[in-house]
Coordinates of C-alpha atoms in Angstrom, one line a residue:
Chain A
M1 CA 0.0 0.0 0.0
T2 CA 1.4 3.3 -1.0
E3 CA 1.0 6.6 0.7
R4 CA -1.5 7.7 -1.8
E5 CA -3.6 4.5 -1.4
Y6 CA -3.4 4.9 2.3
N7 CA -4.7 8.5 2.1
D8 CA -7.5 7.3 -0.1
C9 CA -8.5 4.8 2.5
V10 CA -8.5 7.6 5.0
D11 CA -10.9 9.6 2.9
A12 CA -13.1 6.5 2.1
H13 CA -13.3 4.7 5.4
A14 CA -12.4 7.0 8.3
D15 CA -15.9 8.2 8.7
G16 CA -17.4 4.8 8.5
V17 CA -15.1 3.4 11.1
F18 CA -15.7 6.4 13.2
R19 CA -19.4 6.1 13.1
F20 CA -19.3 2.4 13.8
I21 CA -17.2 3.0 16.9
L22 CA -19.0 6.0 18.0
K23 CA -22.4 4.2 17.8
N24 CA -20.9 1.5 20.0
L25 CA -19.1 3.6 22.6
Q26 CA -21.2 6.8 22.5
H27 CA -18.0 8.6 23.2
T28 CA -16.4 10.9 20.6
E29 CA -12.9 11.1 21.9
D30 CA -12.7 7.4 22.5
A31 CA -14.0 6.7 19.1
R32 CA -11.5 9.0 17.5
D33 CA -8.6 7.4 19.4
I34 CA -9.7 4.0 18.3
V35 CA -10.0 5.1 14.7
Q36 CA -6.5 6.7 14.9
T37 CA -5.1 3.5 16.3
A38 CA -6.7 1.5 13.5
F39 CA -5.2 3.6 10.8
E40 CA -1.8 3.6 12.5
K41 CA -1.8 -0.1 12.6
M42 CA -2.8 -0.3 9.0
W43 CA 0.1 2.0 8.1
K44 CA 2.5 -0.1 10.0
N45 CA 1.3 -3.2 8.2
R46 CA 0.8 -1.4 4.8
D47 CA 3.0 -4.0 3.1
A48 CA 0.5 -6.8 4.1
V49 CA -2.6 -4.7 3.4
V50 CA -4.0 -4.2 0.0
R51 CA -6.4 -1.6 -1.0
E52 CA -9.3 -4.1 -1.5
T53 CA -9.0 -5.4 2.0
A54 CA -8.2 -2.1 3.7
K55 CA -11.8 -1.5 4.8
S56 CA -12.2 -4.9 6.3
Y57 CA -8.8 -4.5 8.0
L58 CA -9.8 -1.1 9.4
F59 CA -13.1 -2.4 10.8
T60 CA -11.4 -5.4 12.3
V61 CA -8.8 -3.5 14.0
A62 CA -11.2 -0.9 15.2
Y63 CA -13.6 -3.5 16.5
H64 CA -11.0 -5.3 18.6
Q65 CA -9.6 -2.0 19.8
M66 CA -13.1 -1.1 20.9
I67 CA -13.6 -4.4 22.7
D68 CA -10.3 -3.9 24.5
H69 CA -11.3 -0.4 25.4
I70 CA -14.6 -1.6 26.7
R71 CA -13.1 -4.3 28.8
K72 CA -10.6 -1.9 30.2
S73 CA -13.3 0.6 31.1
K74 CA -15.4 -2.2 32.5
K75 CA -18.3 -1.2 30.4
M76 CA -18.7 -4.4 28.6
K77 CA -21.7 -6.5 29.6
L78 CA -21.3 -10.2 28.9
T79 CA -25.0 -10.9 29.0
D80 CA -27.2 -10.7 26.0
S81 CA -30.2 -9.5 27.9
F82 CA -31.0 -6.0 28.7
S83 CA -30.2 -4.8 32.2
E84 CA -33.0 -3.7 34.5
D85 CA -31.4 -0.4 35.3
S86 CA -31.0 0.5 31.7
R87 CA -34.6 -0.1 31.0
V88 CA -35.6 2.1 33.8
S89 CA -33.2 4.9 33.1
R90 CA -33.6 5.1 29.3
E91 CA -35.1 8.1 27.7
V92 CA -38.4 7.8 25.9
S93 CA -38.3 9.0 22.3
P94 CA -41.4 9.7 20.3
S95 CA -39.9 8.8 17.0
L96 CA -39.0 5.3 16.0
K97 CA -35.5 6.3 15.0
R98 CA -34.7 7.7 18.3
E99 CA -36.3 4.7 19.9
L100 CA -34.1 2.4 17.9
E101 CA -31.0 4.4 18.9
M102 CA -31.9 3.9 22.5
A103 CA -32.7 0.3 21.9
L104 CA -29.3 -0.1 20.2
Q105 CA -27.5 1.1 23.3
Q106 CA -29.2 -1.6 25.3
L107 CA -27.4 -4.2 23.3
T108 CA -24.1 -5.7 24.1
P109 CA -21.1 -4.4 22.2
L110 CA -21.0 -7.5 20.2
Q111 CA -24.6 -7.2 19.2
K112 CA -24.2 -3.6 18.4
S113 CA -21.2 -4.3 16.3
L114 CA -23.0 -7.0 14.4
I115 CA -26.0 -4.8 13.7
L116 CA -23.9 -1.8 12.8
L117 CA -21.6 -3.7 10.6
K118 CA -24.5 -5.2 8.9
D119 CA -26.7 -2.1 8.5
Y120 CA -24.1 0.6 8.2
E121 CA -21.5 -1.1 6.1
G122 CA -23.6 -3.9 4.5
Y123 CA -21.1 -6.7 5.4
T124 CA -22.1 -10.2 4.8
Y125 CA -22.1 -12.7 7.6
D126 CA -18.8 -14.1 6.4
E127 CA -17.2 -10.7 6.4
I128 CA -18.6 -9.8 9.8
G129 CA -17.3 -13.1 11.1
K130 CA -13.8 -12.2 10.0
I131 CA -14.0 -8.9 11.7
T132 CA -15.4 -10.1 14.9
A133 CA -13.5 -13.4 14.9
L134 CA -16.8 -15.4 14.6
N135 CA -17.9 -17.9 12.1
P136 CA -20.8 -17.0 9.8
S137 CA -23.3 -19.1 11.7
Q138 CA -22.5 -17.4 14.9
V139 CA -22.8 -14.1 13.3
K140 CA -26.2 -15.0 11.9
V141 CA -27.5 -16.3 15.2
Y142 CA -26.2 -13.4 17.3
L143 CA -27.4 -10.9 14.8
H144 CA -30.9 -12.3 14.6
R145 CA -31.0 -12.4 18.4
A146 CA -30.1 -8.8 18.5
R147 CA -32.7 -7.8 16.1
L148 CA -35.4 -9.6 17.9
Q149 CA -34.3 -7.9 21.1
L150 CA -34.6 -4.6 19.4
R151 CA -38.1 -5.6 18.2
D152 CA -39.1 -6.5 21.7
F153 CA -37.7 -3.3 23.1
V154 CA -39.3 -1.0 20.6
G155 CA -42.6 -2.8 20.5
K156 CA -43.4 -2.8 24.2
P157 CA -45.6 0.0 25.5
E158 CA -43.6 0.7 28.7
N159 CA -40.5 1.4 26.6
I160 CA -42.4 3.9 24.5
I161 CA -43.7 5.7 27.6
Chain B
M1 CA -38.5 -22.9 2.0
I2 CA -40.4 -20.4 4.0
N3 CA -43.3 -21.6 6.1
L4 CA -45.2 -20.8 9.3
L5 CA -42.5 -22.4 11.4
N6 CA -39.4 -20.6 10.0
Y7 CA -40.9 -17.4 8.6
E8 CA -39.3 -15.3 11.3
T9 CA -35.9 -16.4 10.3
F10 CA -36.7 -15.7 6.7
F11 CA -37.9 -12.2 7.7
L12 CA -34.7 -11.6 9.5
L13 CA -32.6 -12.9 6.6
Y14 CA -34.6 -10.6 4.3
A15 CA -33.9 -7.7 6.6
D16 CA -30.2 -8.5 6.6
G17 CA -30.2 -8.9 2.8
E18 CA -28.8 -12.4 3.0
L19 CA -31.4 -13.9 0.7
S20 CA -31.2 -14.4 -3.0
L21 CA -33.6 -12.8 -5.4
S22 CA -35.7 -16.0 -5.7
E23 CA -35.8 -16.3 -1.9
E24 CA -36.8 -12.7 -1.5
E25 CA -39.6 -13.2 -4.0
S26 CA -40.7 -16.3 -2.1
V27 CA -40.7 -14.3 1.2
L28 CA -42.7 -11.5 -0.4
K29 CA -45.2 -14.0 -1.8
F30 CA -45.5 -15.7 1.6
V31 CA -46.3 -12.4 3.2
E32 CA -49.0 -11.7 0.7
Q33 CA -50.5 -15.1 1.3
H34 CA -50.4 -14.5 5.1
P35 CA -51.6 -10.9 5.8
L36 CA -51.5 -11.4 9.6
L37 CA -47.7 -11.7 9.3
E38 CA -47.3 -8.6 7.2
E39 CA -47.1 -6.4 10.2
E40 CA -44.4 -8.6 11.7
F41 CA -42.5 -8.5 8.5
N42 CA -42.6 -4.7 8.3
R43 CA -41.7 -4.3 11.9
I44 CA -38.6 -6.5 11.5
N45 CA -37.5 -4.6 8.4
S46 CA -37.9 -1.3 10.2
L47 CA -35.4 -2.3 12.8
T48 CA -32.5 -1.6 10.5
F49 CA -30.2 1.3 10.9
T50 CA -29.0 3.6 8.3
P51 CA -25.7 5.5 8.7
D52 CA -25.9 9.1 9.7
K53 CA -24.0 10.8 6.9
G54 CA -23.7 13.9 9.0
L55 CA -21.7 12.1 11.6
V56 CA -18.1 12.5 10.3
M57 CA -14.8 12.6 11.9
M58 CA -13.8 16.2 12.1
D59 CA -10.1 16.0 12.4
K60 CA -9.6 13.3 9.8
S61 CA -6.6 15.1 8.3
M62 CA -4.5 14.0 11.2
L63 CA -4.7 10.5 9.9
R64 CA -3.3 11.3 6.6
I65 CA 0.3 10.8 5.6
Q66 CA 2.0 13.7 3.9
T67 CA 3.2 12.7 0.5
P68 CA 6.2 14.5 -1.1
E69 CA 3.8 16.6 -3.2
E70 CA 1.9 17.6 -0.1
I71 CA 4.9 18.6 2.0
E72 CA 5.1 22.3 2.2
P73 CA 8.4 23.9 1.5
V74 CA 10.5 24.3 4.5
Y75 CA 11.9 27.7 5.1
S76 CA 15.6 27.7 5.9
F77 CA 17.6 30.4 7.5
E78 CA 21.0 31.5 6.2
P79 CA 23.7 32.1 8.8
D80 CA 24.7 35.7 9.3
P81 CA 28.5 35.9 9.0
S82 CA 28.5 39.4 10.4
I83 CA 27.8 38.0 13.8
V84 CA 31.1 36.8 15.3
Y85 CA 32.1 35.7 18.7
P86 CA 34.0 38.6 20.2
N87 CA 36.5 36.6 22.3
R88 CA 37.5 33.8 20.0
A89 CA 41.1 34.0 20.9
G90 CA 40.3 33.1 24.5
L91 CA 38.9 29.8 23.3
Y92 CA 42.1 28.5 21.8
R93 CA 44.1 26.0 23.7
K94 CA 47.8 26.0 23.7
E95 CA 49.6 22.7 23.7
N96 CA 52.8 22.3 25.7
V97 CA 54.9 21.5 22.7
L98 CA 57.9 23.5 21.7
P99 CA 57.5 25.3 18.4
V100 CA 59.4 24.0 15.4
Y101 CA 61.4 27.1 14.9
W102 CA 62.6 26.9 18.5
L103 CA 63.7 23.3 18.0
R104 CA 65.6 24.3 14.9
M105 CA 67.4 27.0 16.8
V106 CA 68.3 24.6 19.5
A107 CA 69.6 22.1 16.9
V108 CA 71.7 24.7 15.2
A109 CA 73.0 25.9 18.5
A110 CA 73.9 22.3 19.5
A111 CA 75.6 21.7 16.2
L112 CA 77.6 24.9 16.5
F113 CA 78.5 24.1 20.1
F114 CA 79.6 20.6 19.1
T115 CA 81.7 21.9 16.2
M116 CA 83.3 24.5 18.4
G117 CA 84.0 21.9 21.0
I118 CA 85.7 19.7 18.5
A119 CA 87.6 22.6 17.2
W120 CA 88.6 23.6 20.7
M121 CA 89.8 20.1 21.4
V122 CA 91.8 20.0 18.2
M123 CA 93.3 23.4 18.7
G124 CA 93.6 23.1 22.4
E125 CA 97.0 21.6 22.3
K126 CA 98.4 24.7 20.6
E127 CA 96.5 27.0 22.9
N128 CA 98.1 25.4 26.0
I129 CA 101.6 26.2 24.8
P130 CA 101.7 29.8 25.9
A131 CA 100.6 29.0 29.4
I132 CA 103.3 26.4 29.9
A133 CA 105.8 28.5 28.2
K134 CA 105.1 31.3 30.6
A135 CA 105.5 28.8 33.5
S136 CA 108.8 27.6 32.1
R137 CA 110.2 31.0 31.6
G138 CA 109.2 32.1 35.0
A139 CA 110.8 29.2 36.6
T140 CA 114.1 29.4 34.8
S141 CA 115.2 32.9 34.1
P142 CA 113.9 36.2 33.1
S143 CA 115.3 35.7 29.8
S144 CA 113.2 34.1 27.1
T145 CA 116.2 32.1 26.0
E146 CA 117.7 29.2 27.8
T147 CA 121.0 27.9 26.8
V148 CA 121.6 24.2 27.2
D149 CA 125.2 23.2 27.1
M150 CA 125.1 19.8 25.7
S151 CA 128.7 19.2 26.7
S152 CA 127.9 19.9 30.3
P153 CA 125.4 17.6 31.9
T154 CA 124.9 19.8 34.9
I155 CA 122.8 22.1 32.9
I156 CA 120.0 19.8 32.3
S157 CA 119.6 17.4 35.1
P158 CA 117.9 18.6 38.3
S159 CA 119.8 18.1 41.5
S160 CA 117.1 16.3 43.4
E161 CA 115.3 14.2 40.9
N162 CA 117.9 13.9 38.2
K163 CA 115.4 14.9 35.7
I164 CA 114.9 17.7 33.3
V165 CA 111.5 18.8 32.2
V166 CA 111.7 21.0 29.3
S167 CA 108.0 21.3 28.5
A168 CA 104.9 19.3 28.9
P169 CA 101.3 18.5 28.1
N170 CA 100.0 18.0 24.7
L171 CA 101.7 14.8 23.6
S172 CA 101.6 13.7 20.0
H173 CA 104.8 12.0 19.3
R174 CA 107.2 9.6 20.9
Y175 CA 110.9 9.3 20.3
V176 CA 113.3 6.6 21.1
A177 CA 116.9 7.4 20.9
G178 CA 117.8 4.1 19.6
Q179 CA 115.9 4.7 16.4
E180 CA 117.9 4.9 13.2
R181 CA 118.3 8.5 12.6
T182 CA 121.4 10.3 11.6
L183 CA 122.8 13.2 13.3
A184 CA 122.7 15.2 10.2
Q185 CA 119.0 14.7 9.9
T186 CA 118.3 15.7 13.4
A187 CA 120.6 18.6 13.2
S188 CA 118.9 19.9 10.1
S189 CA 115.6 19.5 11.7
M190 CA 116.7 21.0 14.9
N191 CA 117.4 24.3 13.3
A192 CA 113.8 24.9 13.2
V193 CA 113.6 25.5 16.9
G194 CA 117.2 25.6 18.2
T195 CA 120.7 26.4 17.2
E196 CA 123.9 24.6 17.7
N197 CA 127.0 26.5 18.3
P198 CA 130.5 25.4 17.5
E199 CA 131.2 24.4 21.1
G200 CA 128.7 21.8 21.0
Q201 CA 125.9 23.7 22.8
V202 CA 122.4 23.6 21.7
T203 CA 120.5 26.7 22.4
I204 CA 116.8 26.2 22.5
D205 CA 114.7 29.2 22.3
L206 CA 111.9 28.2 24.7
Q207 CA 109.7 31.0 23.6
Q208 CA 109.8 29.8 20.0
T209 CA 109.7 26.2 21.1
T210 CA 106.7 26.6 23.3
A211 CA 104.9 28.6 20.8
I212 CA 105.1 25.7 18.4
L213 CA 105.5 22.7 20.6
T214 CA 104.0 21.3 23.7
P215 CA 105.7 22.0 26.8
Q216 CA 106.8 18.8 28.5
V217 CA 109.8 16.8 27.7
V218 CA 111.3 14.5 30.2
V219 CA 114.9 13.6 30.0
P220 CA 116.0 10.6 32.0
D221 CA 118.5 10.7 34.7
L222 CA 121.6 11.0 32.8
A223 CA 123.8 9.8 35.6
A224 CA 122.2 6.4 35.4
V225 CA 122.7 6.2 31.8
S226 CA 125.8 4.4 30.7
S227 CA 125.8 5.0 27.0
P228 CA 123.9 7.3 24.6
Q229 CA 122.5 4.4 22.7
Q230 CA 120.7 3.2 25.8
I231 CA 119.0 6.5 26.3
S232 CA 115.6 6.8 24.9
V233 CA 113.4 9.8 25.2
H234 CA 109.9 8.5 25.4
Q235 CA 108.0 11.7 25.2
K236 CA 104.8 12.7 23.8
S237 CA 105.2 16.2 22.8
N238 CA 104.8 18.4 19.9
L239 CA 108.4 19.5 20.2
S240 CA 110.2 19.1 17.1
E241 CA 111.4 15.6 16.7
A242 CA 114.8 16.7 15.7
V243 CA 115.2 19.0 18.6
L244 CA 114.2 16.4 21.1
L245 CA 116.4 13.7 19.6
A246 CA 119.3 16.1 19.3
V247 CA 118.9 17.1 22.9
A248 CA 118.8 13.5 24.1
E249 CA 121.8 12.5 22.0
R250 CA 123.8 15.5 23.1
I251 CA 123.0 14.9 26.7
A252 CA 123.9 11.3 26.4
S253 CA 127.2 12.1 24.9
T254 CA 128.2 14.3 27.8
A255 CA 130.3 12.7 30.6
A256 CA 128.2 13.5 33.7
P257 CA 125.1 15.3 34.5
M258 CA 125.4 18.8 35.8
A259 CA 123.7 20.2 38.8
P260 CA 120.0 20.5 38.1
E261 CA 118.4 23.8 37.6
P262 CA 115.8 24.7 40.2
N263 CA 113.0 25.2 37.7
A264 CA 112.4 21.5 36.9
T265 CA 110.0 20.8 39.6
M266 CA 108.0 23.8 38.9
L267 CA 107.8 22.8 35.3
I268 CA 106.5 19.4 36.3
N269 CA 103.9 20.9 38.6
A270 CA 102.8 23.3 36.0
A271 CA 102.5 20.5 33.5
M272 CA 100.5 18.4 35.9
K273 CA 98.3 21.3 36.7
E274 CA 97.6 21.8 33.0
E275 CA 97.0 18.1 32.6
K276 CA 94.3 18.2 35.3
K277 CA 92.7 21.2 33.7
S278 CA 92.6 19.5 30.3
G279 CA 89.9 17.1 31.6
F280 CA 88.5 15.2 28.7
R281 CA 91.5 15.7 26.6
A282 CA 93.6 14.0 29.2
I283 CA 91.5 11.0 29.0
L284 CA 91.8 10.9 25.3
R285 CA 95.5 11.3 25.5
T286 CA 95.8 8.5 28.1
I287 CA 93.9 6.2 25.8
N288 CA 95.9 7.2 22.8
R289 CA 99.1 6.8 24.8
R290 CA 98.2 3.4 26.1
L291 CA 97.3 2.2 22.6
L292 CA 100.6 3.4 21.3
D293 CA 102.4 1.8 24.3
E294 CA 100.9 -1.5 23.6
Q295 CA 101.9 -1.3 20.0
E296 CA 105.4 0.0 20.1
L297 CA 106.9 -0.3 23.6
P298 CA 109.1 -3.4 24.1
Q299 CA 107.9 -5.8 26.6
D300 CA 111.2 -6.1 28.5
Q301 CA 111.8 -2.4 28.6
K302 CA 111.4 -0.6 31.9
F303 CA 110.2 2.9 32.0
I304 CA 110.2 5.7 34.5
Q305 CA 106.9 7.5 34.3
V306 CA 107.1 11.1 35.0
A307 CA 103.8 12.9 34.5
N308 CA 102.6 11.7 31.1
F309 CA 105.9 10.4 29.9
N310 CA 107.4 7.0 30.2
I311 CA 111.2 7.2 30.1
P312 CA 112.9 3.9 29.4
V313 CA 115.8 3.1 31.6
N314 CA 118.4 0.4 31.5
K315 CA 118.3 -2.4 34.0

């Protein structure tokens, strides 16, 4: 990867990676640091990274950086279910979009990552599996489970109120 | 194939976009056939997220790598030669090494000193002559001329030591009376420093002699000498060879030694004193003398050493 190709990757994928991380962490500075780290790693490994796989490489690195960051900050929840406290404290949004945003934050980092990688970037199960170190079947199961949780969260009247 | 048991999975796969076109058509046809499931189908598909294009990374430029074309020209500053350090001389360090010109001067001075020393050593023998001559003249008589009567032995031999010292230090030759040398030869050579009168007396002008020759000549005790052929003058002097030989022969030809003159001891002392002063030259002379002795002196010959002279005597 040349310098020019690297800079093209910055222009093409930096925002996507940043959005992906920011939606997960809900913290701008942390998301920016993770994106910066991802691009630094790609530059260091520029000999092994080609332009076609640069995006996947960036999301993979950013995802793992994010997981490490969450573990370090003890924000990661290993359960797939919503916590009772989060349900109580969540903000009621009249619009579906805002309701979905709030529902998204109730998911685990893995679930959020799977949904965002799928919806934001359009990755296939196989590609998501490579990024998240899962096999495609696991991606499919976890992703469907996350969507059903979103459905249950949005559809219940107490969550709307 | 989609049915009432797995329709939820197909709805989710449809929302994820993981179905083929034929599968999507079959899902849509299944929804049409089951209107009660249409709400569920729309609800699942509405749970997807779309990226917020307005959410961008603001300082994305910091991730970029500057290419050579993008690098801005770097402004350089030229040094100002007008700004100089005012006390640069104080920063120099001086090494404790003698300058070359000084070494050259020392070398030249040493060479000159050595040359002058050699010249002084070479010419020293002649320079010592006047001092000894003065001593000799002062010890003998006010006159600068001493007359030696060769027919009268009392003139030459001192009363106490039976020796006559004519002059001394710088020795360069050695004479033996027994050498083959005719009287005519010696007489002719003697004229250079002395004169012989018709009465058989040899008058040696000491002033002239000491000016040319070295001052010490030792003549053996003539009373102990039985014949002139047995007398040898072993002297190392720059006196004229002819003069010394003639004096020895004439003395030997006389009947008996005369009463010694009182200046003999003084001459010896003066010669010894000069010898001590000569220092390094005395050492050289001693070495030279011994080398000559080893080469030429007969083994069975006995000598009487007076000062620097070895006078052979008969047994």
